[in-house]
Short mmCIF file of C-alpha atoms in Angstrom, two decimals:
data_model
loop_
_atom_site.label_atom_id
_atom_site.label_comp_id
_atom_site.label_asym_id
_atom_site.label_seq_id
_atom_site.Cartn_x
_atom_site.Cartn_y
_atom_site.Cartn_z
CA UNK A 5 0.00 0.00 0.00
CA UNK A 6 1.56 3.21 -0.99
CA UNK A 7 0.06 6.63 -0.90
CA UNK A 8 0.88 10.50 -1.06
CA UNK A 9 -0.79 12.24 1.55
CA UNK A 10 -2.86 15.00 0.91
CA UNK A 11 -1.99 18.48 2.12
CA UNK A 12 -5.76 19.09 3.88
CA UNK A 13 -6.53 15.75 4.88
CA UNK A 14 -3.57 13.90 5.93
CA UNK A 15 -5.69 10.57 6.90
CA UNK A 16 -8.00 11.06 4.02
CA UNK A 17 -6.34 7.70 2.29
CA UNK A 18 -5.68 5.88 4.46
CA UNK A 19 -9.34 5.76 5.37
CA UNK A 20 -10.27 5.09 2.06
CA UNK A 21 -8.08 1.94 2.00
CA UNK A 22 -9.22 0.68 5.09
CA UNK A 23 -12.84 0.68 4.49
CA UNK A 24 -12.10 -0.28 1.04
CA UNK A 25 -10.83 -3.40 2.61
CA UNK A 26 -13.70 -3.64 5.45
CA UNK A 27 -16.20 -3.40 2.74
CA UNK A 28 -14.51 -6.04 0.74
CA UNK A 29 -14.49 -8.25 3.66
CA UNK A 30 -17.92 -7.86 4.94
CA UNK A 31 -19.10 -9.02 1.69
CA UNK A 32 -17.08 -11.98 1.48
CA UNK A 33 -17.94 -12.91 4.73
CA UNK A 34 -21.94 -12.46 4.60
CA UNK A 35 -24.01 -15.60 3.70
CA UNK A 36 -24.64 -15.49 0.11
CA UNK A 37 -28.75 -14.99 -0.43
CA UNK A 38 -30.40 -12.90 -2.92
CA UNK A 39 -32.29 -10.56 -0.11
CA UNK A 40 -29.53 -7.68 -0.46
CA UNK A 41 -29.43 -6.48 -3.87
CA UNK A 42 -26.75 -3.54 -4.03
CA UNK A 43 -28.18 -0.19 -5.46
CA UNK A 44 -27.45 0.34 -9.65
CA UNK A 45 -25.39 3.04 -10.61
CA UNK A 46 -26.30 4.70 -13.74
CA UNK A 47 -24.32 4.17 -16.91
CA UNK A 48 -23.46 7.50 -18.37
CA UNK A 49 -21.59 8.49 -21.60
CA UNK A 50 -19.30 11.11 -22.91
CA UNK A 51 -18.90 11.86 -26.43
CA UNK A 52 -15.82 12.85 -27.07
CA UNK A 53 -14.10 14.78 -30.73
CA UNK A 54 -17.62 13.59 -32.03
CA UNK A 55 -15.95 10.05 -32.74
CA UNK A 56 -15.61 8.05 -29.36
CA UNK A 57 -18.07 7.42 -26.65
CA UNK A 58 -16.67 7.24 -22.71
CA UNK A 59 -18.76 5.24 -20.16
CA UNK A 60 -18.53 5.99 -16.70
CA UNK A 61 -20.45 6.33 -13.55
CA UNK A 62 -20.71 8.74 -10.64
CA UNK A 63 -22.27 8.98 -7.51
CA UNK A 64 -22.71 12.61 -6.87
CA UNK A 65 -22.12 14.18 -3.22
CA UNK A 66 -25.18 14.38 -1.12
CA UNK A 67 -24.38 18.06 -0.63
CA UNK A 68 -24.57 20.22 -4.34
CA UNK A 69 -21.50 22.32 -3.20
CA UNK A 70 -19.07 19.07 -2.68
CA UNK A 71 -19.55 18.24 -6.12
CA UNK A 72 -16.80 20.03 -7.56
CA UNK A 73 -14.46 17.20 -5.44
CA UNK A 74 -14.15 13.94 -6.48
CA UNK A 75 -12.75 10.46 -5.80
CA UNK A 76 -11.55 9.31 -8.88
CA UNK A 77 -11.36 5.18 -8.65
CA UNK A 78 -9.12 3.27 -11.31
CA UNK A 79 -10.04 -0.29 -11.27
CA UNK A 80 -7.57 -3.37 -11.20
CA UNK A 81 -7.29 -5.77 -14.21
CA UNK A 82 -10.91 -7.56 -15.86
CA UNK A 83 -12.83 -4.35 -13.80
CA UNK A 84 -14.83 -1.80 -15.05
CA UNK A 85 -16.99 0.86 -13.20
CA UNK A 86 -19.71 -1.33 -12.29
CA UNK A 87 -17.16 -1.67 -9.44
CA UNK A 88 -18.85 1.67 -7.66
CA UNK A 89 -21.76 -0.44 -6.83
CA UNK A 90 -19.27 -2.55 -4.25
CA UNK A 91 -17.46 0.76 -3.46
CA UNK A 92 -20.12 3.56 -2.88
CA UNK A 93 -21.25 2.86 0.17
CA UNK A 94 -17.75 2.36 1.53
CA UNK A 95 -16.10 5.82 0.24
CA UNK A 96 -19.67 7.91 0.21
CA UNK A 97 -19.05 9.18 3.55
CA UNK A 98 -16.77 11.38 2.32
CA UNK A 99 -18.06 15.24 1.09
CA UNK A 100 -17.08 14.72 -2.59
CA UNK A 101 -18.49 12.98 -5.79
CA UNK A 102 -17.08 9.32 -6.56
CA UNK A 103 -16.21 8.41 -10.00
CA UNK A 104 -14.94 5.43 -12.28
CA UNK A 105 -14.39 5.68 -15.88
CA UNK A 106 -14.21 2.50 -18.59
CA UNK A 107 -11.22 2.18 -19.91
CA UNK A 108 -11.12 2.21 -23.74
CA UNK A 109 -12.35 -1.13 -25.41
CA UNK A 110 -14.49 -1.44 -22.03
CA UNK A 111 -18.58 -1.05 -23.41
CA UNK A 112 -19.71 1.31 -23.95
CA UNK A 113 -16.14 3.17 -24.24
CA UNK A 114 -14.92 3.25 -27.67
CA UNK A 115 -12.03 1.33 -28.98
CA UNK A 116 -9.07 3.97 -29.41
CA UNK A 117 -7.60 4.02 -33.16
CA UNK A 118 -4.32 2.58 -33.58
CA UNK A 119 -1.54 4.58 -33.21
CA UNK A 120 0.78 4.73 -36.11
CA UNK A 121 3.59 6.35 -34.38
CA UNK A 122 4.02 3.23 -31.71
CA UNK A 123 4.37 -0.28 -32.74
CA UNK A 124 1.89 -1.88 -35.30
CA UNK A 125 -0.82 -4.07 -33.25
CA UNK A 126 -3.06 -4.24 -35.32
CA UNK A 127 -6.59 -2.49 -34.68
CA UNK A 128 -5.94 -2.15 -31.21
CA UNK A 129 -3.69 0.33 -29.39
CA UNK A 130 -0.94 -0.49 -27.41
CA UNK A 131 -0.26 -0.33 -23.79
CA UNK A 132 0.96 3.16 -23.46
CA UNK A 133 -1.15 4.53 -26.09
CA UNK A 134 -4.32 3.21 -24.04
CA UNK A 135 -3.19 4.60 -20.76
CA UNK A 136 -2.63 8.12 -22.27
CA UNK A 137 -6.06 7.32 -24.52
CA UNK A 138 -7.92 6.68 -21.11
CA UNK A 139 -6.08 9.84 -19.11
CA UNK A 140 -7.47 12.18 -21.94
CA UNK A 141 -11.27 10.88 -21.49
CA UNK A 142 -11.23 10.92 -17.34
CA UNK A 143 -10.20 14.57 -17.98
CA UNK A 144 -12.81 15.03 -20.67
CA UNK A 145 -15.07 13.11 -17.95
CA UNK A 146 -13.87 15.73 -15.28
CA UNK A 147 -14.36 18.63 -17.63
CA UNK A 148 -17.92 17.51 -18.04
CA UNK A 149 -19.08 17.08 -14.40
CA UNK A 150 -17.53 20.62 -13.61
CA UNK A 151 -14.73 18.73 -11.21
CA UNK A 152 -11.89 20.91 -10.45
CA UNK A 153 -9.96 19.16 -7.36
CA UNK A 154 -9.57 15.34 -7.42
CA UNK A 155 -8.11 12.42 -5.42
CA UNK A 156 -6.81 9.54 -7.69
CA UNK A 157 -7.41 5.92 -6.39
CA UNK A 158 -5.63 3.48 -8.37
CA UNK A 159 -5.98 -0.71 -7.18
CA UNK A 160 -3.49 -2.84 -8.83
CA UNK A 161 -3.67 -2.39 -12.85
CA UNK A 162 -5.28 0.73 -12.56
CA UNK A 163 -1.86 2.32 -11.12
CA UNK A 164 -0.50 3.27 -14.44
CA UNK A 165 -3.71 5.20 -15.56
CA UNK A 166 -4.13 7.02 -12.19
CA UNK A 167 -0.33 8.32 -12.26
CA UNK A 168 -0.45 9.10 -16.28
CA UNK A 169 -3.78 11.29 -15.36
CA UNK A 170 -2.32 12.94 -12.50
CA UNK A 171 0.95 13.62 -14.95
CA UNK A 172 -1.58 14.83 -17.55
CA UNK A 173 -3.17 17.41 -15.14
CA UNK A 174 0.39 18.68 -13.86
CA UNK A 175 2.06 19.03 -17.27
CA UNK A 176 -1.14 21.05 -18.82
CA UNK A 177 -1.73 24.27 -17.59
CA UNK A 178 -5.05 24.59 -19.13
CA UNK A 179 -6.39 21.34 -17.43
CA UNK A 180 -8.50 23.66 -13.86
CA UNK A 181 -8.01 20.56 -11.83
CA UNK A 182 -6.11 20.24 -8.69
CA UNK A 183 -4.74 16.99 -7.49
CA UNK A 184 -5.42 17.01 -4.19
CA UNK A 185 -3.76 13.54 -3.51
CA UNK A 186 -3.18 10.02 -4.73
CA UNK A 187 -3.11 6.46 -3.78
CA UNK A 188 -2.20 3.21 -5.05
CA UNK A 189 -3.18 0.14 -3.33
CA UNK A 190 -1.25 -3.31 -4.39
CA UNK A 191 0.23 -0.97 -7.47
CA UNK A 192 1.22 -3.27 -10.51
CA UNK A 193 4.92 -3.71 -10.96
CA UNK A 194 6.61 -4.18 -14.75
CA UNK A 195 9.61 -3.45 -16.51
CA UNK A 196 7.98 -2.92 -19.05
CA UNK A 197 5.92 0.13 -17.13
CA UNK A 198 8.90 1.78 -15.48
CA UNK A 199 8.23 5.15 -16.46
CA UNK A 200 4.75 4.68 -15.33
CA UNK A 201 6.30 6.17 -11.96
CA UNK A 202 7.25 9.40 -12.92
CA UNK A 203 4.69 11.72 -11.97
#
């Protein structure tokens, strides 16, 4: 588990991780019957240049004026953001929005087009090209919802495209988002991702 704290809420992680991991465990531990049947989340969409659509979901903060903050969740490998139905009732205590975007390739998000300029796969983008692909639509996604100060969550996988999203923000100064911190629980470790690091 490593995390950078957050200048206003030094525990605010922390917390996150730990009933993360309560929640996780409660469930696991509960006898399995159909008589609890977690709350949907709405599917939403994003189109985005007029040629992709981005699916994501969001529980909004109870209170209107939170809702420019926002817990952005990056999901481990085979997730998507139907994961916020597990999740929401473990990080909704905070005053802030939650969010999870699908990565492209991930329905409803479109494909991204391959990228000439990095190796030839074929139809589908590579690595790299997908986690800068999927950076570009959570800031779209942020754009849209009016989000200006985030906290990136990323479990596993979904290290690389929290730390490429928090790079994005930093390196643009047009992006009107603050990071206000950033975690990475269990991050995924490659050679072949070591610049995925560098913030």
């Amino acid at each position: 588990f490593l995390y950078a704290g957050s200048r206003t809420q030094p525990n605010f992680h922390h917390n996150i991780w730990l009933q993360t991991q309560a929640q996780v465990y409660e469930r696991k531990t509960m006898p399995t019957d159909n008589s609890e049947q977690l709350p949907t989340i709405p599917l939403r969409t994003l189109e985005v240049n007029n040629t992709r659509l981005v699916g994501y979901r969001v529980v909004d903060a109870h209170d209107p004026a939170d809702r420019c903050s926002a817990i952005v969740y990056f999901y481990p490998l085979s997730g998507s953001s139907m994961v916020l139905d597990k999740l929401s009732s473990a990080l909704g205590r905070y005053r802030c929005s939650i969010l999870c975007v699908d990565r492209p390739g991930i329905a409803p998000t479109s494909a991204l087009a391959n990228n000439a300029t990095k190796r030839n796969v074929g139809p589908v983008a590579d690595d790299v090209h997908r986690i800068e692909g999927h950076s570009q639509d959570v800031i779209a996604v942020l754009r849209r919802l009016n989000i200006s100060k985030v906290y990136l969550l990323g479990v596993c996988l979904g290290h690389p495209f929290a730390i490429q999203v928090a790079r994005d923000i930093r390196n643009d100064s047009g992006i009107a988002i603050e990071i206000m911190g950033i975690t990475l629980v269990a991050p995924f470790v490659s050679p072949a991702f070591a610049g995925s690091w560098k913030v």
